[in-house]
Amino acid sequence: VRVSTTLSGLAKISAGVPQGGILSPLIYNIYAADQPTSPNTAVAEFADDKAIISIHDNPHTASHNLQLHLDLMADWYKKWRIKVNQSKSLHTTFTLRFTPCPMVSLDNIQMPSSQTAKYLGLTID
C-alpha cells in the first residue's frame, strides 16, 4: 500500500479477499464461478452472501430439493477448502400449512430454523 511517498511492507495473504474491498465481490465471483447448481432450486447471491431458494407446493419436497443442493455445495466447499460460517446460516420455510418441515443440514451440521431471514440487510418474513 502506498500513501503519498510512504510504502508499506509486504505481507503474505494465505486465504480470502479483503473485507469491504471494492474488488472483493468480483474476485470472489470469479473464484466461485464453478459452484454447483440444481434444476429445482434458485440461487440469489452477492459475493459470498448466498440464498438458496426451493419452491414447491409440498414443503417436504421443497426441503428435499434444498438438501440436495446443500449436499452439492458441501462437496464444492470441501474441494476448494472454503469454510462456511455456520452461525450465519439458517433455514426458513414460508408456507400456509402448519406441518413442520424437515430440517436441512450443510456438511452434516443441522441448520437452525427461523421464522425470518435477513439477507443483504433486508428482513424477509
PDB file of C-alpha atoms in Angstrom:
ATOM      1  CA  VAL A   1       0.000   0.000   0.000  1.00  0.00           C
ATOM      2  CA  ARG A   2       1.307   3.438  -0.892  1.00  0.00           C
ATOM      3  CA  VAL A   3       0.220   6.610   0.887  1.00  0.00           C
ATOM      4  CA  SER A   4       1.884   9.685  -0.617  1.00  0.00           C
ATOM      5  CA  THR A   5       5.564   8.726  -0.601  1.00  0.00           C
ATOM      6  CA  THR A   6       5.352   6.042   2.098  1.00  0.00           C
ATOM      7  CA  LEU A   7       5.243   2.402   1.007  1.00  0.00           C
ATOM      8  CA  SER A   8       4.111  -0.357   3.364  1.00  0.00           C
ATOM      9  CA  GLY A   9       5.933  -3.641   3.776  1.00  0.00           C
ATOM     10  CA  LEU A  10       4.964  -6.929   2.145  1.00  0.00           C
ATOM     11  CA  ALA A  11       2.500  -9.284   3.819  1.00  0.00           C
ATOM     12  CA  LYS A  12       1.590 -12.802   2.766  1.00  0.00           C
ATOM     13  CA  ILE A  13      -2.136 -13.417   2.326  1.00  0.00           C
ATOM     14  CA  SER A  14      -2.940 -17.075   2.885  1.00  0.00           C
ATOM     15  CA  ALA A  15      -6.667 -17.013   2.059  1.00  0.00           C
ATOM     16  CA  GLY A  16      -9.677 -14.824   1.429  1.00  0.00           C
ATOM     17  CA  VAL A  17     -10.270 -11.423  -0.053  1.00  0.00           C
ATOM     18  CA  PRO A  18     -10.157  -8.104   1.814  1.00  0.00           C
ATOM     19  CA  GLN A  19     -13.373  -7.470   3.765  1.00  0.00           C
ATOM     20  CA  GLY A  20     -15.104  -4.454   2.215  1.00  0.00           C
ATOM     21  CA  GLY A  21     -12.615  -4.181  -0.633  1.00  0.00           C
ATOM     22  CA  ILE A  22     -14.051  -2.658  -3.796  1.00  0.00           C
ATOM     23  CA  LEU A  23     -12.876  -5.608  -5.908  1.00  0.00           C
ATOM     24  CA  SER A  24     -13.660  -8.302  -3.317  1.00  0.00           C
ATOM     25  CA  PRO A  25     -17.126  -9.230  -4.692  1.00  0.00           C
ATOM     26  CA  LEU A  26     -15.746  -9.519  -8.228  1.00  0.00           C
ATOM     27  CA  ILE A  27     -12.748 -11.577  -7.119  1.00  0.00           C
ATOM     28  CA  TYR A  28     -14.984 -13.936  -5.143  1.00  0.00           C
ATOM     29  CA  ASN A  29     -17.423 -14.296  -8.065  1.00  0.00           C
ATOM     30  CA  ILE A  30     -14.577 -15.273 -10.386  1.00  0.00           C
ATOM     31  CA  TYR A  31     -13.272 -17.761  -7.821  1.00  0.00           C
ATOM     32  CA  ALA A  32     -16.742 -19.245  -7.246  1.00  0.00           C
ATOM     33  CA  ALA A  33     -17.900 -19.351 -10.873  1.00  0.00           C
ATOM     34  CA  ASP A  34     -17.997 -23.155 -10.939  1.00  0.00           C
ATOM     35  CA  GLN A  35     -20.342 -23.595  -7.978  1.00  0.00           C
ATOM     36  CA  PRO A  36     -22.845 -26.408  -8.485  1.00  0.00           C
ATOM     37  CA  THR A  37     -26.416 -25.638  -9.441  1.00  0.00           C
ATOM     38  CA  SER A  38     -29.614 -27.620  -9.237  1.00  0.00           C
ATOM     39  CA  PRO A  39     -32.653 -27.571 -11.554  1.00  0.00           C
ATOM     40  CA  ASN A  40     -35.013 -27.499  -8.551  1.00  0.00           C
ATOM     41  CA  THR A  41     -33.521 -24.523  -6.726  1.00  0.00           C
ATOM     42  CA  ALA A  42     -32.668 -20.909  -7.445  1.00  0.00           C
ATOM     43  CA  VAL A  43     -29.696 -19.025  -6.045  1.00  0.00           C
ATOM     44  CA  ALA A  44     -29.554 -15.354  -5.108  1.00  0.00           C
ATOM     45  CA  GLU A  45     -26.074 -14.167  -4.272  1.00  0.00           C
ATOM     46  CA  PHE A  46     -23.862 -11.161  -3.867  1.00  0.00           C
ATOM     47  CA  ALA A  47     -20.209 -12.103  -3.455  1.00  0.00           C
ATOM     48  CA  ASP A  48     -20.151 -14.683  -0.669  1.00  0.00           C
ATOM     49  CA  ASP A  49     -23.686 -13.974   0.614  1.00  0.00           C
ATOM     50  CA  LYS A  50     -25.886 -16.735  -0.743  1.00  0.00           C
ATOM     51  CA  ALA A  51     -29.585 -17.592  -0.523  1.00  0.00           C
ATOM     52  CA  ILE A  52     -30.666 -20.937  -1.960  1.00  0.00           C
ATOM     53  CA  ILE A  53     -34.383 -20.936  -2.731  1.00  0.00           C
ATOM     54  CA  SER A  54     -36.531 -24.011  -3.210  1.00  0.00           C
ATOM     55  CA  ILE A  55     -40.186 -23.594  -4.190  1.00  0.00           C
ATOM     56  CA  HIS A  56     -42.711 -26.425  -4.292  1.00  0.00           C
ATOM     57  CA  ASP A  57     -46.371 -26.989  -3.391  1.00  0.00           C
ATOM     58  CA  ASN A  58     -45.228 -29.612  -0.900  1.00  0.00           C
ATOM     59  CA  PRO A  59     -42.914 -28.160   1.788  1.00  0.00           C
ATOM     60  CA  HIS A  60     -41.297 -31.578   2.288  1.00  0.00           C
ATOM     61  CA  THR A  61     -40.343 -31.727  -1.398  1.00  0.00           C
ATOM     62  CA  ALA A  62     -39.010 -28.166  -1.220  1.00  0.00           C
ATOM     63  CA  SER A  63     -36.855 -29.118   1.779  1.00  0.00           C
ATOM     64  CA  HIS A  64     -35.642 -32.261   0.000  1.00  0.00           C
ATOM     65  CA  ASN A  65     -34.639 -30.246  -3.094  1.00  0.00           C
ATOM     66  CA  LEU A  66     -32.861 -27.734  -0.869  1.00  0.00           C
ATOM     67  CA  GLN A  67     -30.984 -30.537   0.903  1.00  0.00           C
ATOM     68  CA  LEU A  68     -29.813 -31.968  -2.424  1.00  0.00           C
ATOM     69  CA  HIS A  69     -28.403 -28.560  -3.375  1.00  0.00           C
ATOM     70  CA  LEU A  70     -26.757 -28.140   0.041  1.00  0.00           C
ATOM     71  CA  ASP A  71     -25.085 -31.538  -0.362  1.00  0.00           C
ATOM     72  CA  LEU A  72     -23.625 -30.402  -3.694  1.00  0.00           C
ATOM     73  CA  MET A  73     -22.426 -27.172  -2.092  1.00  0.00           C
ATOM     74  CA  ALA A  74     -20.809 -29.043   0.829  1.00  0.00           C
ATOM     75  CA  ASP A  75     -18.780 -31.117  -1.636  1.00  0.00           C
ATOM     76  CA  TRP A  76     -17.750 -27.978  -3.537  1.00  0.00           C
ATOM     77  CA  TYR A  77     -16.735 -26.196  -0.326  1.00  0.00           C
ATOM     78  CA  LYS A  78     -14.569 -29.167   0.668  1.00  0.00           C
ATOM     79  CA  LYS A  79     -12.961 -29.322  -2.780  1.00  0.00           C
ATOM     80  CA  TRP A  80     -11.942 -25.671  -2.662  1.00  0.00           C
ATOM     81  CA  ARG A  81     -11.253 -25.576   1.107  1.00  0.00           C
ATOM     82  CA  ILE A  82     -13.872 -22.932   1.775  1.00  0.00           C
ATOM     83  CA  LYS A  83     -15.046 -22.585   5.360  1.00  0.00           C
ATOM     84  CA  VAL A  84     -18.702 -21.648   5.788  1.00  0.00           C
ATOM     85  CA  ASN A  85     -19.673 -19.585   8.808  1.00  0.00           C
ATOM     86  CA  GLN A  86     -22.416 -21.919  10.048  1.00  0.00           C
ATOM     87  CA  SER A  87     -23.517 -19.349  12.642  1.00  0.00           C
ATOM     88  CA  LYS A  88     -24.764 -17.162   9.776  1.00  0.00           C
ATOM     89  CA  SER A  89     -26.678 -19.989   8.074  1.00  0.00           C
ATOM     90  CA  LEU A  90     -30.356 -20.700   8.671  1.00  0.00           C
ATOM     91  CA  HIS A  91     -33.360 -22.436   7.159  1.00  0.00           C
ATOM     92  CA  THR A  92     -36.643 -20.583   6.698  1.00  0.00           C
ATOM     93  CA  THR A  93     -39.869 -22.093   5.396  1.00  0.00           C
ATOM     94  CA  PHE A  94     -42.671 -19.910   4.116  1.00  0.00           C
ATOM     95  CA  THR A  95     -45.918 -21.864   3.922  1.00  0.00           C
ATOM     96  CA  LEU A  96     -49.599 -21.587   4.792  1.00  0.00           C
ATOM     97  CA  ARG A  97     -49.534 -25.183   6.027  1.00  0.00           C
ATOM     98  CA  PHE A  98     -48.817 -25.783   9.665  1.00  0.00           C
ATOM     99  CA  THR A  99     -46.951 -29.059   9.234  1.00  0.00           C
ATOM    100  CA  PRO A 100     -43.344 -28.895  10.389  1.00  0.00           C
ATOM    101  CA  CYS A 101     -40.827 -29.072   7.563  1.00  0.00           C
ATOM    102  CA  PRO A 102     -37.852 -31.395   7.666  1.00  0.00           C
ATOM    103  CA  MET A 103     -34.632 -29.820   8.840  1.00  0.00           C
ATOM    104  CA  VAL A 104     -31.743 -29.378   6.430  1.00  0.00           C
ATOM    105  CA  SER A 105     -28.019 -29.564   7.037  1.00  0.00           C
ATOM    106  CA  LEU A 106     -24.778 -28.415   5.488  1.00  0.00           C
ATOM    107  CA  ASP A 107     -21.872 -30.813   5.835  1.00  0.00           C
ATOM    108  CA  ASN A 108     -23.864 -32.849   8.394  1.00  0.00           C
ATOM    109  CA  ILE A 109     -24.416 -29.810  10.619  1.00  0.00           C
ATOM    110  CA  GLN A 110     -28.107 -29.066  11.058  1.00  0.00           C
ATOM    111  CA  MET A 111     -29.149 -25.540  10.120  1.00  0.00           C
ATOM    112  CA  PRO A 112     -31.281 -23.746  12.676  1.00  0.00           C
ATOM    113  CA  SER A 113     -34.812 -22.923  11.578  1.00  0.00           C
ATOM    114  CA  SER A 114     -36.147 -19.387  11.813  1.00  0.00           C
ATOM    115  CA  GLN A 115     -39.414 -17.583  11.079  1.00  0.00           C
ATOM    116  CA  THR A 116     -37.483 -14.731   9.455  1.00  0.00           C
ATOM    117  CA  ALA A 117     -34.324 -14.332   7.432  1.00  0.00           C
ATOM    118  CA  LYS A 118     -32.062 -11.336   6.941  1.00  0.00           C
ATOM    119  CA  TYR A 119     -30.353 -11.174   3.556  1.00  0.00           C
ATOM    120  CA  LEU A 120     -28.192  -8.235   2.477  1.00  0.00           C
ATOM    121  CA  GLY A 121     -29.819  -6.087   5.164  1.00  0.00           C
ATOM    122  CA  LEU A 122     -33.389  -6.982   4.159  1.00  0.00           C
ATOM    123  CA  THR A 123     -35.565  -8.872   6.656  1.00  0.00           C
ATOM    124  CA  ILE A 124     -37.776 -11.457   4.955  1.00  0.00           C
ATOM    125  CA  ASP A 125     -40.707 -12.835   6.921  1.00  0.00           C
TER     126      ASP A 125
END
